[in-house]
């Protein structure tokens, strides 16, 4: 077996191994080549820093890695790791990490970040042995819900551009990697942006993907919460998507207000993940 970087590998082969690796996972993940390419672009995945293991000319394991600045630190994010069932228990993940750390050293990467499903205790223990610690809990919501705003509290306007200087003033939490500023800028063409206004003042916003029905970011000014603004934003989103389906992934559990809001919509919340970090 040999370790290679994934820039040498056809994306169709990466997709085949990814789908085989995740077919029996707690949350099965299946991607097309097009979806993989969108993930690479949005999450800033670097194929020359992503690694695979080849056995008899066949890819049998992989790790996708992205680079971004997080909290002022150059950070490598593990966007996906998988090993096909026939090659598990052979230490391939450790071999891929050894290769990765050699590549990251000259780049002066300061920390590693990954996500692992809560309850996957064997993986959590393995990562802790490698020097990772649990940084925060991320919760997810999904389902169908009919959102009806009692009255129009604000005027909802669709925006052409992200207004990060204003948006970030509403934040209590930092978005997870897939919903962070860089990821949304990289996938702007697939996003719709709604602003909530009282007069000329923006007091909330919603960014969502109309195709997947995913809420990517939702925030309301602290002085204007519990007035129905978030409900009104979601209602307009559902009018645009013509669907009651709603998906919200990787919300920081520290935001009790946001968690309470999505719970009130009677969405299912069966999945949680730990964001884990390792300082280099």
Short mmCIF file of C-alpha atoms in Angstrom, two decimals:
data_model
loop_
_atom_site.label_atom_id
_atom_site.label_comp_id
_atom_site.label_asym_id
_atom_site.label_seq_id
_atom_site.Cartn_x
_atom_site.Cartn_y
_atom_site.Cartn_z
CA UNK A 1 0.00 0.00 0.00
CA UNK A 2 1.16 3.52 -0.71
CA UNK A 3 0.06 6.99 0.38
CA UNK A 4 -0.59 9.62 -2.28
CA UNK A 5 -2.13 13.06 -2.49
CA UNK A 6 -5.57 13.22 -4.07
CA UNK A 7 -4.65 15.75 -6.75
CA UNK A 8 -3.39 12.68 -8.63
CA UNK A 9 -6.75 10.87 -8.40
CA UNK A 10 -9.80 11.19 -10.64
CA UNK A 11 -12.76 12.67 -8.76
CA UNK A 12 -14.99 9.80 -9.85
CA UNK A 13 -12.67 7.40 -8.01
CA UNK A 14 -12.74 9.62 -4.90
CA UNK A 15 -16.55 9.62 -5.00
CA UNK A 16 -16.68 5.83 -5.35
CA UNK A 17 -14.45 5.32 -2.30
CA UNK A 18 -16.27 8.01 -0.30
CA UNK A 19 -19.65 6.42 -1.01
CA UNK A 20 -18.40 2.92 -0.20
CA UNK A 21 -16.79 4.14 3.03
CA UNK A 22 -19.92 5.93 4.23
CA UNK A 23 -22.55 3.44 3.03
CA UNK A 24 -22.67 1.75 6.47
CA UNK A 25 -22.03 4.90 8.51
CA UNK A 26 -24.38 6.16 11.23
CA UNK A 27 -25.53 8.83 8.79
CA UNK A 28 -25.02 7.38 5.29
CA UNK A 29 -23.38 9.87 2.93
CA UNK A 30 -23.59 9.49 -0.84
CA UNK A 31 -22.26 12.12 -3.25
CA UNK A 32 -22.11 12.60 -6.99
CA UNK A 33 -19.03 14.01 -8.69
CA UNK A 34 -20.86 17.33 -9.10
CA UNK A 35 -21.69 17.43 -5.37
CA UNK A 36 -18.08 16.61 -4.50
CA UNK A 37 -16.87 19.44 -6.71
CA UNK A 38 -19.29 21.85 -4.99
CA UNK A 39 -18.05 20.67 -1.59
CA UNK A 40 -14.43 21.17 -2.66
CA UNK A 41 -15.16 24.70 -3.85
CA UNK A 42 -17.32 25.77 -0.89
CA UNK A 43 -15.16 24.34 1.88
CA UNK A 44 -11.84 25.35 0.29
CA UNK A 45 -10.64 21.76 0.13
CA UNK A 46 -7.06 21.44 -1.10
CA UNK A 47 -6.59 18.22 -3.03
CA UNK A 48 -2.80 18.48 -2.81
CA UNK A 49 -3.21 18.42 1.00
CA UNK A 50 -5.81 15.66 0.84
CA UNK A 51 -4.53 12.13 1.09
CA UNK A 52 -5.40 8.66 -0.11
CA UNK A 53 -4.16 5.11 0.37
CA UNK A 54 -3.81 2.92 -2.71
CA UNK A 55 -3.73 -0.89 -2.55
CA UNK A 56 -3.05 -2.78 -5.78
CA UNK A 57 -3.75 0.38 -7.81
CA UNK A 58 -7.13 0.88 -6.10
CA UNK A 59 -7.98 3.75 -3.75
CA UNK A 60 -9.12 2.23 -0.44
CA UNK A 61 -8.97 5.18 1.98
CA UNK A 62 -9.01 8.96 1.85
CA UNK A 63 -8.95 12.19 3.86
CA UNK A 64 -10.13 15.52 2.47
CA UNK A 65 -8.53 18.62 3.98
CA UNK A 66 -9.31 22.31 3.66
CA UNK A 67 -7.43 25.43 4.73
CA UNK A 68 -8.81 28.68 6.15
CA UNK A 69 -8.07 31.24 8.83
CA UNK A 70 -10.13 30.52 11.98
CA UNK A 71 -9.87 32.83 15.00
CA UNK A 72 -6.74 34.32 13.47
CA UNK A 73 -5.07 30.92 13.09
CA UNK A 74 -4.23 29.06 9.89
CA UNK A 75 -6.40 25.98 10.28
CA UNK A 76 -6.64 22.66 8.46
CA UNK A 77 -10.14 21.19 8.47
CA UNK A 78 -10.84 17.51 7.98
CA UNK A 79 -13.80 17.64 5.59
CA UNK A 80 -14.18 13.85 5.33
CA UNK A 81 -12.28 10.69 6.23
CA UNK A 82 -13.15 7.21 5.07
CA UNK A 83 -11.76 3.71 4.66
CA UNK A 84 -13.56 0.99 2.70
CA UNK A 85 -14.79 -1.90 4.91
CA UNK A 86 -12.28 -4.41 3.55
CA UNK A 87 -9.32 -2.30 4.73
CA UNK A 88 -10.45 -1.13 8.15
CA UNK A 89 -8.45 -1.98 11.26
CA UNK A 90 -5.14 -1.72 9.39
CA UNK A 91 -4.05 1.68 10.71
CA UNK A 92 -4.68 3.55 7.46
CA UNK A 93 -6.01 6.68 9.15
CA UNK A 94 -2.82 6.95 11.24
CA UNK A 95 -0.71 6.55 8.09
CA UNK A 96 -2.66 9.30 6.34
CA UNK A 97 -2.25 11.61 9.34
CA UNK A 98 1.51 11.02 9.36
CA UNK A 99 1.62 12.09 5.71
CA UNK A 100 -0.63 15.10 6.37
CA UNK A 101 1.43 16.46 9.26
CA UNK A 102 4.56 16.38 7.11
CA UNK A 103 2.78 18.48 4.47
CA UNK A 104 1.36 20.97 6.97
CA UNK A 105 4.58 21.64 8.87
CA UNK A 106 6.19 23.99 6.30
CA UNK A 107 2.88 25.85 5.89
CA UNK A 108 2.90 26.77 9.59
CA UNK A 109 -0.64 25.50 10.12
CA UNK A 110 -1.52 26.19 13.75
CA UNK A 111 -4.46 23.89 14.40
CA UNK A 112 -6.50 20.99 13.06
CA UNK A 113 -10.30 20.86 13.20
CA UNK A 114 -12.75 18.04 12.52
CA UNK A 115 -16.26 16.94 13.40
CA UNK A 116 -17.33 13.59 14.80
CA UNK A 117 -20.84 12.35 15.52
CA UNK A 118 -21.78 12.30 19.19
CA UNK A 119 -21.99 8.67 20.25
CA UNK A 120 -19.20 7.52 17.94
CA UNK A 121 -17.11 6.89 21.02
CA UNK A 122 -14.42 4.77 19.34
CA UNK A 123 -13.66 7.60 16.90
CA UNK A 124 -13.75 10.20 19.67
CA UNK A 125 -11.28 8.19 21.77
CA UNK A 126 -9.02 7.68 18.76
CA UNK A 127 -8.93 11.41 18.03
CA UNK A 128 -8.32 12.24 21.69
CA UNK A 129 -5.32 9.92 21.65
CA UNK A 130 -4.04 11.91 18.68
CA UNK A 131 -4.21 15.13 20.69
CA UNK A 132 -7.67 16.41 19.77
CA UNK A 133 -10.08 17.82 22.35
CA UNK A 134 -13.79 18.55 22.19
CA UNK A 135 -14.16 22.26 21.42
CA UNK A 136 -17.95 22.52 21.17
CA UNK A 137 -21.13 20.58 20.47
CA UNK A 138 -22.95 21.14 17.18
CA UNK A 139 -26.63 20.30 16.84
CA UNK A 140 -28.76 19.63 13.77
CA UNK A 141 -32.45 19.98 12.94
CA UNK A 142 -34.52 18.73 10.05
CA UNK A 143 -38.07 17.95 9.02
CA UNK A 144 -41.17 19.56 7.66
CA UNK A 145 -42.88 22.45 9.39
CA UNK A 146 -45.53 24.98 8.49
CA UNK A 147 -44.40 28.41 9.61
CA UNK A 148 -47.04 31.09 9.90
CA UNK A 149 -46.08 34.55 11.11
CA UNK A 150 -48.80 36.11 13.25
CA UNK A 151 -48.08 39.53 11.84
CA UNK A 152 -45.46 41.32 9.79
CA UNK A 153 -43.00 42.65 12.36
CA UNK A 154 -40.46 43.73 9.76
CA UNK A 155 -40.08 44.24 6.05
CA UNK A 156 -38.25 41.37 4.39
CA UNK A 157 -36.01 42.29 1.47
CA UNK A 158 -33.98 39.96 -0.72
CA UNK A 159 -30.35 41.06 -0.86
CA UNK A 160 -27.89 40.66 -3.72
CA UNK A 161 -24.81 40.57 -1.52
CA UNK A 162 -23.65 39.49 1.92
CA UNK A 163 -23.39 42.38 4.36
CA UNK A 164 -20.91 40.83 6.79
CA UNK A 165 -20.11 44.04 8.72
CA UNK A 166 -23.78 44.17 9.76
CA UNK A 167 -24.52 40.44 9.84
CA UNK A 168 -21.70 39.66 12.27
CA UNK A 169 -22.98 42.22 14.80
CA UNK A 170 -25.97 39.91 15.34
CA UNK A 171 -23.81 36.87 16.14
CA UNK A 172 -23.62 35.16 19.52
CA UNK A 173 -21.77 32.17 18.08
CA UNK A 174 -19.28 31.41 15.33
CA UNK A 175 -20.62 29.33 12.41
CA UNK A 176 -19.21 25.87 11.81
CA UNK A 177 -16.82 25.43 8.86
CA UNK A 178 -19.48 24.61 6.25
CA UNK A 179 -21.53 27.70 7.16
CA UNK A 180 -18.67 30.12 7.79
CA UNK A 181 -18.10 33.31 5.80
CA UNK A 182 -15.50 31.77 3.48
CA UNK A 183 -17.70 28.79 2.62
CA UNK A 184 -20.70 31.00 1.85
CA UNK A 185 -18.63 33.39 -0.24
CA UNK A 186 -17.32 30.39 -2.18
CA UNK A 187 -20.87 29.15 -2.85
CA UNK A 188 -22.64 32.50 -3.19
CA UNK A 189 -24.28 31.55 -6.49
CA UNK A 190 -26.26 28.84 -4.67
CA UNK A 191 -27.37 31.10 -1.80
CA UNK A 192 -30.37 33.35 -1.29
CA UNK A 193 -30.10 36.20 1.22
CA UNK A 194 -32.98 37.80 3.12
CA UNK A 195 -32.69 40.92 5.28
CA UNK A 196 -35.24 41.94 7.94
CA UNK A 197 -35.72 45.70 8.27
CA UNK A 198 -37.38 48.06 10.70
CA UNK A 199 -37.48 51.20 8.65
CA UNK A 200 -33.97 51.61 7.26
CA UNK A 201 -32.33 49.49 9.97
CA UNK A 202 -31.49 45.85 9.37
CA UNK A 203 -32.37 43.82 12.46
CA UNK A 204 -31.93 40.27 11.19
CA UNK A 205 -31.03 38.12 8.19
CA UNK A 206 -31.29 34.64 6.76
CA UNK A 207 -29.00 32.90 4.26
CA UNK A 208 -30.29 29.66 2.75
CA UNK A 209 -29.83 27.24 -0.12
CA UNK A 210 -33.17 27.04 -1.98
CA UNK A 211 -32.33 23.74 -3.65
CA UNK A 212 -31.41 21.79 -0.52
CA UNK A 213 -33.77 23.81 1.76
CA UNK A 214 -30.84 24.32 4.10
CA UNK A 215 -30.65 27.24 6.51
CA UNK A 216 -27.01 28.32 6.34
CA UNK A 217 -27.08 31.29 8.70
CA UNK A 218 -29.88 32.91 10.71
CA UNK A 219 -29.39 35.72 13.20
CA UNK A 220 -31.42 38.53 14.77
CA UNK A 221 -30.18 41.61 16.59
CA UNK A 222 -30.13 40.97 20.34
CA UNK A 223 -32.45 43.91 21.06
CA UNK A 224 -35.07 42.65 18.62
CA UNK A 225 -35.42 38.99 19.54
CA UNK A 226 -38.58 37.16 20.60
CA UNK A 227 -40.66 39.41 18.36
CA UNK A 228 -41.27 36.91 15.55
CA UNK A 229 -38.57 38.19 13.18
CA UNK A 230 -36.89 34.80 12.73
CA UNK A 231 -40.30 33.22 12.15
CA UNK A 232 -41.08 35.78 9.47
CA UNK A 233 -37.73 35.14 7.75
CA UNK A 234 -38.33 31.37 7.70
CA UNK A 235 -41.85 31.92 6.38
CA UNK A 236 -40.50 33.93 3.43
CA UNK A 237 -37.87 31.26 2.80
CA UNK A 238 -40.60 28.62 2.60
CA UNK A 239 -42.59 30.77 0.22
CA UNK A 240 -39.53 31.02 -2.04
CA UNK A 241 -38.75 27.29 -1.90
CA UNK A 242 -42.46 26.31 -2.11
CA UNK A 243 -41.68 23.64 0.46
CA UNK A 244 -42.23 22.93 4.15
CA UNK A 245 -38.92 21.06 4.34
CA UNK A 246 -36.22 22.65 6.48
CA UNK A 247 -32.68 21.51 7.24
CA UNK A 248 -30.33 23.16 9.73
CA UNK A 249 -26.90 21.62 10.33
CA UNK A 250 -24.13 22.25 12.85
CA UNK A 251 -25.51 24.99 15.07
CA UNK A 252 -23.37 25.72 18.12
CA UNK A 253 -25.17 24.25 21.12
CA UNK A 254 -24.13 27.34 23.11
CA UNK A 255 -26.83 29.32 21.28
CA UNK A 256 -29.75 28.30 23.46
CA UNK A 257 -32.06 30.86 21.84
CA UNK A 258 -31.44 29.53 18.33
CA UNK A 259 -31.84 25.93 19.48
CA UNK A 260 -35.10 26.83 21.24
CA UNK A 261 -36.39 28.53 18.08
CA UNK A 262 -35.83 25.48 15.88
CA UNK A 263 -37.27 23.21 18.57
CA UNK A 264 -40.41 25.33 18.56
CA UNK A 265 -40.77 24.58 14.85
CA UNK A 266 -41.12 20.88 15.81
CA UNK A 267 -38.10 19.85 13.77
CA UNK A 268 -36.34 16.58 14.52
CA UNK A 269 -33.05 16.90 16.38
CA UNK A 270 -31.61 13.39 16.49
CA UNK A 271 -28.07 14.23 15.38
CA UNK A 272 -25.32 16.08 17.19
CA UNK A 273 -21.60 16.33 16.53
CA UNK A 274 -18.55 17.39 18.44
CA UNK A 275 -16.20 19.86 16.82
CA UNK A 276 -12.74 18.72 17.87
CA UNK A 277 -9.50 20.68 17.67
CA UNK A 278 -5.81 19.88 17.91
CA UNK A 279 -3.10 22.50 18.36
CA UNK A 280 0.06 21.98 16.32
#
